[in-house]
GROMACS .gro file of C-alpha atoms in nm:
model
  178
    1UNK     CA    1   0.332  -0.791   1.177
    2UNK     CA    2   0.470  -1.164   1.127
    3UNK     CA    3   0.143  -1.309   1.221
    4UNK     CA    4  -0.031  -1.150   0.952
    5UNK     CA    5   0.176  -1.346   0.693
    6UNK     CA    6   0.119  -1.691   0.835
    7UNK     CA    7  -0.227  -1.669   0.649
    8UNK     CA    8  -0.113  -1.502   0.335
    9UNK     CA    9   0.166  -1.845   0.334
   10UNK     CA   10  -0.098  -2.096   0.405
   11UNK     CA   11  -0.260  -1.963   0.111
   12UNK     CA   12  -0.014  -1.952  -0.136
   13UNK     CA   13   0.038  -2.343  -0.003
   14UNK     CA   14  -0.307  -2.374  -0.090
   15UNK     CA   15  -0.266  -2.244  -0.452
   16UNK     CA   16   0.025  -2.386  -0.544
   17UNK     CA   17  -0.164  -2.778  -0.431
   18UNK     CA   18  -0.435  -2.695  -0.628
   19UNK     CA   19  -0.249  -2.535  -0.964
   20UNK     CA   20   0.105  -2.729  -0.938
   21UNK     CA   21   0.195  -2.381  -1.011
   22UNK     CA   22   0.541  -2.281  -0.722
   23UNK     CA   23   0.562  -1.873  -0.808
   24UNK     CA   24   0.879  -1.748  -0.669
   25UNK     CA   25   0.723  -1.499  -0.353
   26UNK     CA   26   0.883  -1.390  -0.053
   27UNK     CA   27   0.678  -1.224   0.235
   28UNK     CA   28   0.820  -1.004   0.418
   29UNK     CA   29   0.759  -0.694   0.672
   30UNK     CA   30   0.835  -0.344   0.648
   31UNK     CA   31   0.730  -0.215   0.975
   32UNK     CA   32   0.548   0.098   1.021
   33UNK     CA   33   0.597   0.419   1.000
   34UNK     CA   34   0.694   0.559   0.623
   35UNK     CA   35   1.149   0.560   0.726
   36UNK     CA   36   1.095   0.184   0.883
   37UNK     CA   37   0.867   0.113   0.535
   38UNK     CA   38   1.140   0.305   0.309
   39UNK     CA   39   1.465   0.206   0.503
   40UNK     CA   40   1.368  -0.158   0.542
   41UNK     CA   41   1.250  -0.186   0.129
   42UNK     CA   42   1.590  -0.027   0.098
   43UNK     CA   43   1.799  -0.283   0.252
   44UNK     CA   44   1.614  -0.518   0.110
   45UNK     CA   45   1.623  -0.499  -0.275
   46UNK     CA   46   2.031  -0.397  -0.189
   47UNK     CA   47   2.102  -0.711  -0.022
   48UNK     CA   48   1.897  -0.984  -0.223
   49UNK     CA   49   2.096  -1.188  -0.328
   50UNK     CA   50   1.853  -1.289  -0.701
   51UNK     CA   51   1.645  -1.032  -0.934
   52UNK     CA   52   1.358  -0.878  -0.750
   53UNK     CA   53   1.076  -0.851  -1.022
   54UNK     CA   54   0.805  -0.691  -0.842
   55UNK     CA   55   0.710  -0.570  -0.499
   56UNK     CA   56   0.319  -0.591  -0.358
   57UNK     CA   57   0.253  -0.425  -0.032
   58UNK     CA   58  -0.009  -0.551   0.117
   59UNK     CA   59  -0.213  -0.367   0.428
   60UNK     CA   60  -0.484  -0.112   0.589
   61UNK     CA   61  -0.561   0.255   0.534
   62UNK     CA   62  -0.776   0.506   0.711
   63UNK     CA   63  -1.083   0.591   0.474
   64UNK     CA   64  -1.068   0.936   0.398
   65UNK     CA   65  -1.326   1.021   0.110
   66UNK     CA   66  -1.649   0.979   0.263
   67UNK     CA   67  -1.762   0.723   0.002
   68UNK     CA   68  -1.525   0.511   0.135
   69UNK     CA   69  -1.679   0.170   0.375
   70UNK     CA   70  -1.479  -0.064   0.551
   71UNK     CA   71  -1.340  -0.381   0.375
   72UNK     CA   72  -1.297  -0.143   0.059
   73UNK     CA   73  -1.000  -0.262  -0.167
   74UNK     CA   74  -0.778   0.047  -0.247
   75UNK     CA   75  -0.528   0.050  -0.563
   76UNK     CA   76  -0.393   0.398  -0.556
   77UNK     CA   77  -0.322   0.503  -0.857
   78UNK     CA   78  -0.060   0.774  -0.716
   79UNK     CA   79   0.121   0.809  -0.357
   80UNK     CA   80   0.177   1.073  -0.181
   81UNK     CA   81   0.389   1.229   0.097
   82UNK     CA   82   0.248   1.422   0.397
   83UNK     CA   83   0.437   1.758   0.332
   84UNK     CA   84   0.662   1.617   0.093
   85UNK     CA   85   0.849   1.910  -0.036
   86UNK     CA   86   0.977   2.005   0.327
   87UNK     CA   87   1.068   1.651   0.350
   88UNK     CA   88   1.284   1.603  -0.036
   89UNK     CA   89   1.050   1.420  -0.193
   90UNK     CA   90   0.983   1.437  -0.511
   91UNK     CA   91   0.585   1.465  -0.657
   92UNK     CA   92   0.351   1.181  -0.649
   93UNK     CA   93   0.508   0.811  -0.744
   94UNK     CA   94   0.271   0.578  -0.960
   95UNK     CA   95   0.234   0.287  -0.933
   96UNK     CA   96   0.364   0.007  -1.216
   97UNK     CA   97   0.068  -0.030  -1.469
   98UNK     CA   98   0.100  -0.392  -1.562
   99UNK     CA   99   0.107  -0.419  -1.134
  100UNK     CA  100  -0.205  -0.207  -1.135
  101UNK     CA  101  -0.367  -0.373  -1.471
  102UNK     CA  102  -0.287  -0.734  -1.320
  103UNK     CA  103  -0.463  -0.659  -0.949
  104UNK     CA  104  -0.762  -0.487  -1.144
  105UNK     CA  105  -0.846  -0.754  -1.357
  106UNK     CA  106  -0.821  -0.968  -1.069
  107UNK     CA  107  -1.055  -0.822  -0.867
  108UNK     CA  108  -1.302  -0.728  -1.178
  109UNK     CA  109  -1.256  -1.124  -1.215
  110UNK     CA  110  -1.386  -1.191  -0.859
  111UNK     CA  111  -1.624  -0.906  -0.898
  112UNK     CA  112  -1.486  -0.684  -0.629
  113UNK     CA  113  -1.492  -0.332  -0.672
  114UNK     CA  114  -1.193  -0.107  -0.634
  115UNK     CA  115  -1.128   0.218  -0.602
  116UNK     CA  116  -0.809   0.363  -0.757
  117UNK     CA  117  -0.821   0.702  -0.549
  118UNK     CA  118  -0.453   0.817  -0.405
  119UNK     CA  119  -0.310   0.769  -0.091
  120UNK     CA  120  -0.128   1.018   0.155
  121UNK     CA  121   0.190   0.881   0.398
  122UNK     CA  122   0.189   1.014   0.661
  123UNK     CA  123   0.354   1.014   1.048
  124UNK     CA  124   0.134   1.000   1.243
  125UNK     CA  125  -0.209   0.821   1.270
  126UNK     CA  126  -0.481   1.047   1.168
  127UNK     CA  127  -0.739   0.956   1.452
  128UNK     CA  128  -1.050   1.274   1.397
  129UNK     CA  129  -1.255   1.302   1.147
  130UNK     CA  130  -1.143   1.660   1.106
  131UNK     CA  131  -0.785   1.569   1.029
  132UNK     CA  132  -0.954   1.355   0.782
  133UNK     CA  133  -1.152   1.607   0.586
  134UNK     CA  134  -0.875   1.858   0.597
  135UNK     CA  135  -0.643   1.625   0.414
  136UNK     CA  136  -0.862   1.506   0.156
  137UNK     CA  137  -0.949   1.883   0.075
  138UNK     CA  138  -0.554   1.926   0.019
  139UNK     CA  139  -0.430   1.617  -0.089
  140UNK     CA  140  -0.731   1.551  -0.241
  141UNK     CA  141  -0.663   1.118  -0.174
  142UNK     CA  142  -0.925   0.876  -0.091
  143UNK     CA  143  -0.685   0.721   0.183
  144UNK     CA  144  -0.391   0.754   0.442
  145UNK     CA  145  -0.101   0.516   0.567
  146UNK     CA  146   0.209   0.472   0.677
  147UNK     CA  147   0.412   0.326   0.416
  148UNK     CA  148   0.351   0.339   0.082
  149UNK     CA  149   0.546   0.666  -0.004
  150UNK     CA  150   0.871   0.562   0.101
  151UNK     CA  151   0.853   0.219   0.009
  152UNK     CA  152   0.730   0.327  -0.351
  153UNK     CA  153   1.008   0.579  -0.368
  154UNK     CA  154   1.273   0.284  -0.238
  155UNK     CA  155   1.170   0.049  -0.492
  156UNK     CA  156   1.147   0.307  -0.773
  157UNK     CA  157   1.558   0.423  -0.717
  158UNK     CA  158   1.602   0.033  -0.768
  159UNK     CA  159   1.419  -0.004  -1.092
  160UNK     CA  160   1.154  -0.257  -0.914
  161UNK     CA  161   0.809  -0.258  -1.019
  162UNK     CA  162   0.529  -0.151  -0.738
  163UNK     CA  163   0.203  -0.130  -0.605
  164UNK     CA  164  -0.004  -0.102  -0.268
  165UNK     CA  165  -0.302  -0.346  -0.213
  166UNK     CA  166  -0.463  -0.173   0.067
  167UNK     CA  167  -0.802  -0.245   0.223
  168UNK     CA  168  -1.058   0.007   0.390
  169UNK     CA  169  -0.993  -0.066   0.795
  170UNK     CA  170  -1.161   0.295   0.913
  171UNK     CA  171  -1.352   0.542   0.766
  172UNK     CA  172  -1.333   0.901   0.713
  173UNK     CA  173  -1.588   0.998   0.983
  174UNK     CA  174  -1.492   0.783   1.250
  175UNK     CA  175  -1.276   0.901   1.491
  176UNK     CA  176  -0.972   0.686   1.657
  177UNK     CA  177  -0.869   0.612   2.021
  178UNK     CA  178  -0.563   0.775   2.148
   0.00000   0.00000   0.00000
């Protein structure tokens, strides 16, 4: 996963070179899965020597809403956890309004359409279209991933603004190998 950050770091250097602005940004890999992501972010926030102004999670998601296509940009308006009540999770967590508005404006400025339905954090790969349809009906969400809820929860507990930005990788009707 560290390889994926190489491109982001390069882009940031290019932006700094062109604009002369040097934002204080750190890139970190949280890991795959709800507990890994939540635990990693909790440790990162507790161990930070400086004030963290916000957490932006960037990744991919599985589409659950049949309207979503590969490459669509997701700015979820809420993060839920599958079977959350049985796992000690509270209700859905909402992203920081200012971060969400900034991301929406940036996408609008670039003429990139966004989708804002909720995301569901699961603990397994949702490989079958039938399961995706069931999750859509049960949770009324647009996408699934394995990190958002627990990462948002860790940020919320630390009092740090949070937003997840994801791109649809696989669509609702797509069967995944495995």
